[in-house]
Each structure stands twice: as C-alpha cells, then as structure tokens.
PDB file of C-alpha atoms in Angstrom:
ATOM      1  CA  UNK A   1     -26.747  10.488  23.891  1.00  0.00           C
ATOM      2  CA  UNK A   2     -23.705   8.239  24.123  1.00  0.00           C
ATOM      3  CA  UNK A   3     -20.755   8.272  21.784  1.00  0.00           C
ATOM      4  CA  UNK A   4     -19.198   5.074  20.566  1.00  0.00           C
ATOM      5  CA  UNK A   5     -15.462   4.611  20.923  1.00  0.00           C
ATOM      6  CA  UNK A   6     -13.679   4.302  17.589  1.00  0.00           C
ATOM      7  CA  UNK A   7     -10.213   3.211  16.531  1.00  0.00           C
ATOM      8  CA  UNK A   8      -8.220   3.840  13.377  1.00  0.00           C
ATOM      9  CA  UNK A   9      -7.012   0.610  11.786  1.00  0.00           C
ATOM     10  CA  UNK A  10      -4.278   0.156   9.219  1.00  0.00           C
ATOM     11  CA  UNK A  11      -5.172  -2.931   7.212  1.00  0.00           C
ATOM     12  CA  UNK A  12      -2.758  -4.795   4.926  1.00  0.00           C
ATOM     13  CA  UNK A  13      -4.352  -5.940   1.671  1.00  0.00           C
ATOM     14  CA  UNK A  14      -2.567  -8.979   0.245  1.00  0.00           C
ATOM     15  CA  UNK A  15      -3.236  -9.958  -3.384  1.00  0.00           C
ATOM     16  CA  UNK A  16      -3.846 -13.416  -4.724  1.00  0.00           C
ATOM     17  CA  UNK A  17      -0.488 -14.529  -6.180  1.00  0.00           C
ATOM     18  CA  UNK A  18      -1.887 -15.535  -9.581  1.00  0.00           C
ATOM     19  CA  UNK A  19      -4.189 -12.528 -10.040  1.00  0.00           C
ATOM     20  CA  UNK A  20      -2.885  -9.260  -8.621  1.00  0.00           C
ATOM     21  CA  UNK A  21      -5.979  -7.380  -9.756  1.00  0.00           C
ATOM     22  CA  UNK A  22      -7.908  -9.294  -7.085  1.00  0.00           C
ATOM     23  CA  UNK A  23      -7.549  -7.970  -3.514  1.00  0.00           C
ATOM     24  CA  UNK A  24      -7.227 -11.356  -1.784  1.00  0.00           C
ATOM     25  CA  UNK A  25      -6.893 -11.278   1.999  1.00  0.00           C
ATOM     26  CA  UNK A  26      -7.175  -8.423   4.491  1.00  0.00           C
ATOM     27  CA  UNK A  27      -5.117  -8.443   7.694  1.00  0.00           C
ATOM     28  CA  UNK A  28      -5.094  -5.937  10.560  1.00  0.00           C
ATOM     29  CA  UNK A  29      -1.593  -4.454  10.746  1.00  0.00           C
ATOM     30  CA  UNK A  30      -1.907  -1.729  13.409  1.00  0.00           C
ATOM     31  CA  UNK A  31      -4.584   0.090  15.358  1.00  0.00           C
ATOM     32  CA  UNK A  32      -4.513   3.624  16.789  1.00  0.00           C
ATOM     33  CA  UNK A  33      -6.728   5.581  19.164  1.00  0.00           C
ATOM     34  CA  UNK A  34      -6.291   8.913  17.419  1.00  0.00           C
ATOM     35  CA  UNK A  35      -6.554   9.893  13.774  1.00  0.00           C
ATOM     36  CA  UNK A  36      -3.544  12.228  13.701  1.00  0.00           C
ATOM     37  CA  UNK A  37      -1.162   9.460  14.791  1.00  0.00           C
ATOM     38  CA  UNK A  38      -2.750   6.930  12.421  1.00  0.00           C
ATOM     39  CA  UNK A  39      -2.495   9.286   9.431  1.00  0.00           C
ATOM     40  CA  UNK A  40       1.153  10.082  10.212  1.00  0.00           C
ATOM     41  CA  UNK A  41       2.046   6.375  10.263  1.00  0.00           C
ATOM     42  CA  UNK A  42      -0.023   5.770   7.138  1.00  0.00           C
ATOM     43  CA  UNK A  43       1.815   8.504   5.236  1.00  0.00           C
ATOM     44  CA  UNK A  44       5.124   6.898   6.262  1.00  0.00           C
ATOM     45  CA  UNK A  45       3.957   3.580   4.778  1.00  0.00           C
ATOM     46  CA  UNK A  46       3.238   5.374   1.498  1.00  0.00           C
ATOM     47  CA  UNK A  47       6.917   6.299   1.185  1.00  0.00           C
ATOM     48  CA  UNK A  48       8.007   2.655   1.103  1.00  0.00           C
ATOM     49  CA  UNK A  49       8.420   0.968  -2.284  1.00  0.00           C
ATOM     50  CA  UNK A  50       6.155  -1.969  -3.118  1.00  0.00           C
ATOM     51  CA  UNK A  51       7.167  -5.330  -1.758  1.00  0.00           C
ATOM     52  CA  UNK A  52       4.384  -7.395  -3.267  1.00  0.00           C
ATOM     53  CA  UNK A  53       1.544  -6.059  -1.164  1.00  0.00           C
ATOM     54  CA  UNK A  54      -1.515  -4.787  -2.958  1.00  0.00           C
ATOM     55  CA  UNK A  55      -1.518  -1.958  -0.483  1.00  0.00           C
ATOM     56  CA  UNK A  56      -2.907  -0.660   2.775  1.00  0.00           C
ATOM     57  CA  UNK A  57      -6.215   0.783   3.918  1.00  0.00           C
ATOM     58  CA  UNK A  58      -6.724   3.228   6.788  1.00  0.00           C
ATOM     59  CA  UNK A  59     -10.182   2.817   8.283  1.00  0.00           C
ATOM     60  CA  UNK A  60     -12.253   4.339  11.028  1.00  0.00           C
ATOM     61  CA  UNK A  61     -13.549   1.272  12.891  1.00  0.00           C
ATOM     62  CA  UNK A  62     -15.383   0.051  15.969  1.00  0.00           C
ATOM     63  CA  UNK A  63     -13.465  -1.413  18.901  1.00  0.00           C
ATOM     64  CA  UNK A  64     -14.231  -4.814  17.342  1.00  0.00           C
ATOM     65  CA  UNK A  65     -12.419  -3.572  14.183  1.00  0.00           C
ATOM     66  CA  UNK A  66     -15.575  -3.450  12.075  1.00  0.00           C
ATOM     67  CA  UNK A  67     -15.231  -0.817   9.360  1.00  0.00           C
ATOM     68  CA  UNK A  68     -17.186   2.398   9.818  1.00  0.00           C
ATOM     69  CA  UNK A  69     -15.525   4.389   7.049  1.00  0.00           C
ATOM     70  CA  UNK A  70     -12.524   4.182   4.736  1.00  0.00           C
ATOM     71  CA  UNK A  71     -10.184   7.130   5.298  1.00  0.00           C
ATOM     72  CA  UNK A  72      -7.300   6.443   2.907  1.00  0.00           C
ATOM     73  CA  UNK A  73      -5.654   3.816   0.738  1.00  0.00           C
ATOM     74  CA  UNK A  74      -2.134   3.094  -0.432  1.00  0.00           C
ATOM     75  CA  UNK A  75      -2.251   1.216  -3.700  1.00  0.00           C
ATOM     76  CA  UNK A  76       0.576  -0.474  -5.564  1.00  0.00           C
ATOM     77  CA  UNK A  77      -0.219  -0.295  -9.259  1.00  0.00           C
ATOM     78  CA  UNK A  78       1.265  -3.202 -11.197  1.00  0.00           C
ATOM     79  CA  UNK A  79       0.888  -1.620 -14.628  1.00  0.00           C
ATOM     80  CA  UNK A  80       0.403  -4.404 -17.147  1.00  0.00           C
ATOM     81  CA  UNK A  81       1.355  -7.341 -14.908  1.00  0.00           C
ATOM     82  CA  UNK A  82      -1.091 -10.178 -14.286  1.00  0.00           C
ATOM     83  CA  UNK A  83       0.811 -12.105 -11.605  1.00  0.00           C
ATOM     84  CA  UNK A  84       3.271 -11.262  -8.853  1.00  0.00           C
ATOM     85  CA  UNK A  85       5.811 -13.573 -10.496  1.00  0.00           C
ATOM     86  CA  UNK A  86       5.757 -11.445 -13.668  1.00  0.00           C
ATOM     87  CA  UNK A  87       6.167  -8.311 -11.573  1.00  0.00           C
ATOM     88  CA  UNK A  88       9.088  -9.673  -9.527  1.00  0.00           C
ATOM     89  CA  UNK A  89      10.768 -11.185 -12.604  1.00  0.00           C
ATOM     90  CA  UNK A  90      10.771  -7.717 -14.183  1.00  0.00           C
ATOM     91  CA  UNK A  91      12.096  -6.088 -10.984  1.00  0.00           C
ATOM     92  CA  UNK A  92      14.825  -8.730 -10.703  1.00  0.00           C
ATOM     93  CA  UNK A  93      15.838  -8.177 -14.339  1.00  0.00           C
ATOM     94  CA  UNK A  94      16.084  -4.401 -13.797  1.00  0.00           C
ATOM     95  CA  UNK A  95      18.329  -4.901 -10.749  1.00  0.00           C
ATOM     96  CA  UNK A  96      20.482  -7.439 -12.612  1.00  0.00           C
ATOM     97  CA  UNK A  97      20.761  -5.122 -15.646  1.00  0.00           C
ATOM     98  CA  UNK A  98      21.947  -2.300 -13.396  1.00  0.00           C
ATOM     99  CA  UNK A  99      24.492  -4.512 -11.613  1.00  0.00           C
ATOM    100  CA  UNK A 100      25.762  -5.755 -14.998  1.00  0.00           C
ATOM    101  CA  UNK A 101      26.039  -2.133 -16.269  1.00  0.00           C
ATOM    102  CA  UNK A 102      23.434  -2.717 -18.992  1.00  0.00           C
ATOM    103  CA  UNK A 103      21.393   0.293 -17.831  1.00  0.00           C
ATOM    104  CA  UNK A 104      22.365   3.600 -16.244  1.00  0.00           C
ATOM    105  CA  UNK A 105      21.518   4.637 -12.716  1.00  0.00           C
ATOM    106  CA  UNK A 106      18.922   7.087 -14.074  1.00  0.00           C
ATOM    107  CA  UNK A 107      17.198   4.300 -16.032  1.00  0.00           C
ATOM    108  CA  UNK A 108      17.315   2.053 -12.962  1.00  0.00           C
ATOM    109  CA  UNK A 109      15.840   4.786 -10.751  1.00  0.00           C
ATOM    110  CA  UNK A 110      13.095   5.574 -13.280  1.00  0.00           C
ATOM    111  CA  UNK A 111      12.091   1.907 -13.425  1.00  0.00           C
ATOM    112  CA  UNK A 112      12.056   1.646  -9.628  1.00  0.00           C
ATOM    113  CA  UNK A 113       9.912   4.790  -9.315  1.00  0.00           C
ATOM    114  CA  UNK A 114       7.295   3.270 -11.616  1.00  0.00           C
ATOM    115  CA  UNK A 115       6.527   0.791  -8.845  1.00  0.00           C
ATOM    116  CA  UNK A 116       6.104   3.271  -6.009  1.00  0.00           C
ATOM    117  CA  UNK A 117       2.748   3.271  -4.249  1.00  0.00           C
ATOM    118  CA  UNK A 118       0.112   5.961  -4.600  1.00  0.00           C
ATOM    119  CA  UNK A 119      -1.546   7.472  -1.525  1.00  0.00           C
ATOM    120  CA  UNK A 120      -5.185   8.565  -1.749  1.00  0.00           C
ATOM    121  CA  UNK A 121      -6.837  10.246   1.248  1.00  0.00           C
ATOM    122  CA  UNK A 122     -10.571  10.894   1.568  1.00  0.00           C
ATOM    123  CA  UNK A 123     -10.906  14.659   0.992  1.00  0.00           C
ATOM    124  CA  UNK A 124     -12.802  15.281   4.209  1.00  0.00           C
ATOM    125  CA  UNK A 125      -9.752  14.087   6.194  1.00  0.00           C
ATOM    126  CA  UNK A 126      -7.295  16.403   4.434  1.00  0.00           C
ATOM    127  CA  UNK A 127      -6.405  19.455   6.502  1.00  0.00           C
TER     128      UNK A 127
END
C-alpha cells in the first residue's frame, strides 16, 4: 500500500464586490507540508481584522492542490451589509467620527470588534 503525499493549503476567498454573500474567487495563498505549521499560521490570520476579504480556508490537499478535506475557515461576517462599499463606508464613518471626537474610544473599539473574523476548526483537528 502506498501513501499519497498531501499538503495543507491556505486559500484566500475573495467576495464579489457587489454581493458579499457570494464567495467569488478562490486563490492559493500559502502551502505547508505539515499540519501543525499550517494551523499555527492559520490561527495568526484569524487575529487580523477584516480588510475586505471574505475569509480564508485551510484545506488538506493533493500535491496538485486539489481539495481532499476542509480543515478550518476564517469568515468575515458583514452583518447586514450587501456590498463591500456599504461595509467600507460604515468603517470609514466610524474612524472619522472617532477622529472628530463624535464617539468615545470604547464606542470606536466596540464597532471595530464587530468586524473581527471568526475562526472555525473542524473538531477532529482540535487537540
């Protein structure tokens, strides 16, 4: 019996600008030979605030980067927004309101935290 070589791919999921509920395009960001290293990097990505990406997927894949299994996802939830423009307009307004002293730091921080990504890992990979 032979074993197939696998890699662990981090895939960037970019939304369609006018419909952020649609996943849009997938692009290979990084590839790792071992799961421990891939998961560590993936968890670091989850700490970054959203920058317009729909999120990231960590996959177990063949050497040709064909998906075998999804291990984890990082999802940016755009609660109530239909387009990226709406989302960024709101973020820009929050920043401007803070700079202009219209909102407190605590209000600013709370608004920013609403747009943090969520990390979901397949239970069988949690140790």
